[in-house]
CSV table of C-alpha atoms in Angstrom, one decimal:
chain,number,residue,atom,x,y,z
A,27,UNK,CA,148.9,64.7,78.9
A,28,UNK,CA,145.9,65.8,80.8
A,29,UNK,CA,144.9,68.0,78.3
A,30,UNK,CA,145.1,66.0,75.9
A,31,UNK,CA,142.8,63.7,77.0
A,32,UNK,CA,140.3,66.1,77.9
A,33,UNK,CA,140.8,67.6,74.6
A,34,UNK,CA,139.9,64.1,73.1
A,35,UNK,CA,137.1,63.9,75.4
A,36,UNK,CA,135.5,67.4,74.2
A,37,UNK,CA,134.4,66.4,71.3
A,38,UNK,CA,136.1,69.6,69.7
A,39,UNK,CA,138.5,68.0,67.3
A,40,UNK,CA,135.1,66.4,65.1
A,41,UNK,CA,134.2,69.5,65.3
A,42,UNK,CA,137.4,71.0,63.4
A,43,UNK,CA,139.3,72.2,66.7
A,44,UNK,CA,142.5,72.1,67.2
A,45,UNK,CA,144.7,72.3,70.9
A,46,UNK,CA,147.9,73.4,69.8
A,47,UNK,CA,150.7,72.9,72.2
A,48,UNK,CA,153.4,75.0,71.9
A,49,UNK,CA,157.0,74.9,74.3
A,50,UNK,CA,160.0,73.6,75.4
A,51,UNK,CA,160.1,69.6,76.6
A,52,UNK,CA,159.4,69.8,80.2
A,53,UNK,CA,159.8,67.0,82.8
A,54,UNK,CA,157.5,64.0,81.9
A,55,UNK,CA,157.1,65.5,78.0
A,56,UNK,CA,157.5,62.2,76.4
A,57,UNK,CA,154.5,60.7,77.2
A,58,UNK,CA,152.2,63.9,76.2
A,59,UNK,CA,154.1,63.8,72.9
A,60,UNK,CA,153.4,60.6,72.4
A,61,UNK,CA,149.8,60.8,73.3
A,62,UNK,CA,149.5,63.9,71.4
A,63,UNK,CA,150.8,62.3,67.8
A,64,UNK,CA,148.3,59.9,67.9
A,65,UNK,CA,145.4,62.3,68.9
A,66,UNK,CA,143.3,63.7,66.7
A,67,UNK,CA,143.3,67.4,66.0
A,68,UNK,CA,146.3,68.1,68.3
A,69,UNK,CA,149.4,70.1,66.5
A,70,UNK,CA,152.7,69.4,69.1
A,71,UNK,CA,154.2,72.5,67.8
A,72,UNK,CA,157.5,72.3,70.5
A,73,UNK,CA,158.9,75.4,71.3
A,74,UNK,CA,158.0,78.6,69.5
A,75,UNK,CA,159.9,81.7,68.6
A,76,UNK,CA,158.6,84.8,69.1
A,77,UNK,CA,157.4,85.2,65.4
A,78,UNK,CA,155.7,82.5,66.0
A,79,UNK,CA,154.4,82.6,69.3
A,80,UNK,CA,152.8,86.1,68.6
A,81,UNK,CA,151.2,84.4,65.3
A,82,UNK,CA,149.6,81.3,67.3
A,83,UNK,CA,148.4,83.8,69.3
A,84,UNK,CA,146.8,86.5,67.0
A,85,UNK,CA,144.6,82.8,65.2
A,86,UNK,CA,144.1,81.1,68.6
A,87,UNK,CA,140.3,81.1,69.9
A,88,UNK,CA,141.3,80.7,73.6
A,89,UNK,CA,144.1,79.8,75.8
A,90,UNK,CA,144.2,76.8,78.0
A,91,UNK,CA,147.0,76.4,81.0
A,92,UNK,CA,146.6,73.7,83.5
A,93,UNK,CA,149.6,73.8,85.9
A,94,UNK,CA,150.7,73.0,88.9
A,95,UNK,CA,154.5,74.3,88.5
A,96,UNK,CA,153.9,77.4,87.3
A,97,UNK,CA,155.8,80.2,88.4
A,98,UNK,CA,153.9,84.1,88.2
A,99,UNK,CA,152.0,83.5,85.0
A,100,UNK,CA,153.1,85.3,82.3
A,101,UNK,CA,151.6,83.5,79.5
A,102,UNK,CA,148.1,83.9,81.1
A,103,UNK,CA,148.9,87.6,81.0
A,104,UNK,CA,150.6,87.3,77.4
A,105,UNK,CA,147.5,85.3,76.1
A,106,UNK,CA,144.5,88.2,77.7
A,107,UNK,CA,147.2,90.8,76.4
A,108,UNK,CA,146.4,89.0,72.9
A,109,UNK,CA,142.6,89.0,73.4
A,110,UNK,CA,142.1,85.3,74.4
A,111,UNK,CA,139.7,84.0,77.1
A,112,UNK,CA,141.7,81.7,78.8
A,113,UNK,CA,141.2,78.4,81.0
A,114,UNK,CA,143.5,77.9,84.0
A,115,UNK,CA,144.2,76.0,86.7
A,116,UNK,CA,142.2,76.8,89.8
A,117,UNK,CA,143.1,77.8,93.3
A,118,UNK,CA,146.5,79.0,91.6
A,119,UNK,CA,148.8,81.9,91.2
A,120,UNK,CA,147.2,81.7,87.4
A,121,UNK,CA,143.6,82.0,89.0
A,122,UNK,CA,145.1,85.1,90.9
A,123,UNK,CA,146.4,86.9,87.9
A,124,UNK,CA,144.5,85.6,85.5
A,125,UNK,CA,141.3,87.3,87.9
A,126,UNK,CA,137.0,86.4,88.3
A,127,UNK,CA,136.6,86.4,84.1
A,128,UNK,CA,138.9,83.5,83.4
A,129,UNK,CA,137.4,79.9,83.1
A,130,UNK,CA,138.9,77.2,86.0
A,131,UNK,CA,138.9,73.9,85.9
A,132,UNK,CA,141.2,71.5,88.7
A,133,UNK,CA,144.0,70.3,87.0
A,134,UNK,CA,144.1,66.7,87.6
A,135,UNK,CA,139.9,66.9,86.4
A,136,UNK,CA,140.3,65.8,82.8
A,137,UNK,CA,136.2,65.7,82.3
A,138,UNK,CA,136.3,69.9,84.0
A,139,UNK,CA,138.9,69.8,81.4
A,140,UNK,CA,137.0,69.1,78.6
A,141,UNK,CA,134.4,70.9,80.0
A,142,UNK,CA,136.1,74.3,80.3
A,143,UNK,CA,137.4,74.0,76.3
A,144,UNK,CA,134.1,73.3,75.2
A,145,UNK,CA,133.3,76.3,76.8
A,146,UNK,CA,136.3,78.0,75.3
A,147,UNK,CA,135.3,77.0,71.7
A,148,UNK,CA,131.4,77.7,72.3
A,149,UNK,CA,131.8,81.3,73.6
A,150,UNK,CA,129.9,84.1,72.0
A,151,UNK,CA,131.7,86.6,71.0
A,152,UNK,CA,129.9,88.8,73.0
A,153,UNK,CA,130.5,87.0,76.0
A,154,UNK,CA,134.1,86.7,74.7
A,155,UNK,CA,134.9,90.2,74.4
A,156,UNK,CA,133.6,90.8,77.8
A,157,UNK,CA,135.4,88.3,79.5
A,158,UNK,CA,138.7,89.7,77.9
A,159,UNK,CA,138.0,93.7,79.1
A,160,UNK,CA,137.1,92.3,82.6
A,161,UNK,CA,140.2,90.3,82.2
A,162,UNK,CA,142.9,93.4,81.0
A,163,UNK,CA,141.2,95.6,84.2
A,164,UNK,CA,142.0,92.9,86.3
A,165,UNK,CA,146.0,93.0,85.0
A,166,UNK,CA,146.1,96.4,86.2
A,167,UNK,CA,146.9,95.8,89.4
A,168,UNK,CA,150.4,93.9,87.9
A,169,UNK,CA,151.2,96.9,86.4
A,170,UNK,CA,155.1,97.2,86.4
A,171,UNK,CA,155.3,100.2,88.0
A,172,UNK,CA,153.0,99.9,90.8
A,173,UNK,CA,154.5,96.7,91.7
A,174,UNK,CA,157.8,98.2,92.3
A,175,UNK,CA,156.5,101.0,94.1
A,176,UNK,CA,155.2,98.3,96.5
A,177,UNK,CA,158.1,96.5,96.7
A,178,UNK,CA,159.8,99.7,97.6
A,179,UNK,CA,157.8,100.4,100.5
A,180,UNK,CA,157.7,97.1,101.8
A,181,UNK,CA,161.9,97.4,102.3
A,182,UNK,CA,161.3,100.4,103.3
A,183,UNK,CA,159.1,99.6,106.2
A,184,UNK,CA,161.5,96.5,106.7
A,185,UNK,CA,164.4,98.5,106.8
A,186,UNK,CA,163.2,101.2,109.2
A,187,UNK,CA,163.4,103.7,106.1
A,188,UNK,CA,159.5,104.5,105.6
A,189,UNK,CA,158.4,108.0,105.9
């Protein structure tokens, strides 16, 4: 619901923005849907297939996700895997994934909000582009692999079992 009042706040749907929201109903859904069918410019799409999802994200210009439930963040990693800027919660786990190119805004700030998706929308592409490299580097470090292999040695050294 936050979003969508910073969304109306932005400015962005005169504009011919849309925020899309896209998922299943979480706790506390009704009243974002219901301020969502009576704001301008948002699309309540509920939850989205894979089809789908992969289309929303190939025409989406940036990806917003203010949470404070979320679990690893995956779909901050899904949305830079589909080239999208995103803006996330700060002083999160998304902040930590999501790495130093992502926008931040607090999550109970709806005018940082608004802020951060005008910033969103207004990005040159240049700027864009950039932010999305600096963004893939940074998921590196997640890489399945190498996580594992860290795992491993962690039990290992717990375990007594390290080289």
């Amino acid at each position: 619901a936050l979003c969508i009042e910073a969304f109306a706040r932005s400015g962005l749907a005169a504009q011919g923005w849309h925020y899309v929201l896209a998922g299943g109903h979480e706790p506390g859904a009704e009243d974002a849907i219901a301020l969502g069918m009576k704001t301008e410019g948002v699309i309540l799409r509920g939850y989205a297939g894979e089809p789908e999802l992969r289309w929303l994200y190939r025409h989406a210009s940036g990806f917003v996700l203010m949470s404070r439930l979320e679990g690893f963040g995956m779909p901050v990693i899904e949305a830079i895997e589909h080239d999208l800027p995103c803006l996330e919660t700060e002083s999160s786990v998304l902040a930590e994934v999501g790495g130093p190119s992502t926008l931040r805004a607090d999550a109970t700030d709806v005018e940082a909000i608004a802020a951060g998706m005008r910033a969103l929308a207004r990005m040159p592409p240049a700027e864009r582009a950039e932010r999305v490299a600096r963004s893939r580097a940074h998921l590196a470090q997640f890489d399945r692999e190498r996580v594992l292999g860290q795992w491993r040695q962690l039990a290992d050294r717990l375990t007594g079992d390290a080289p």
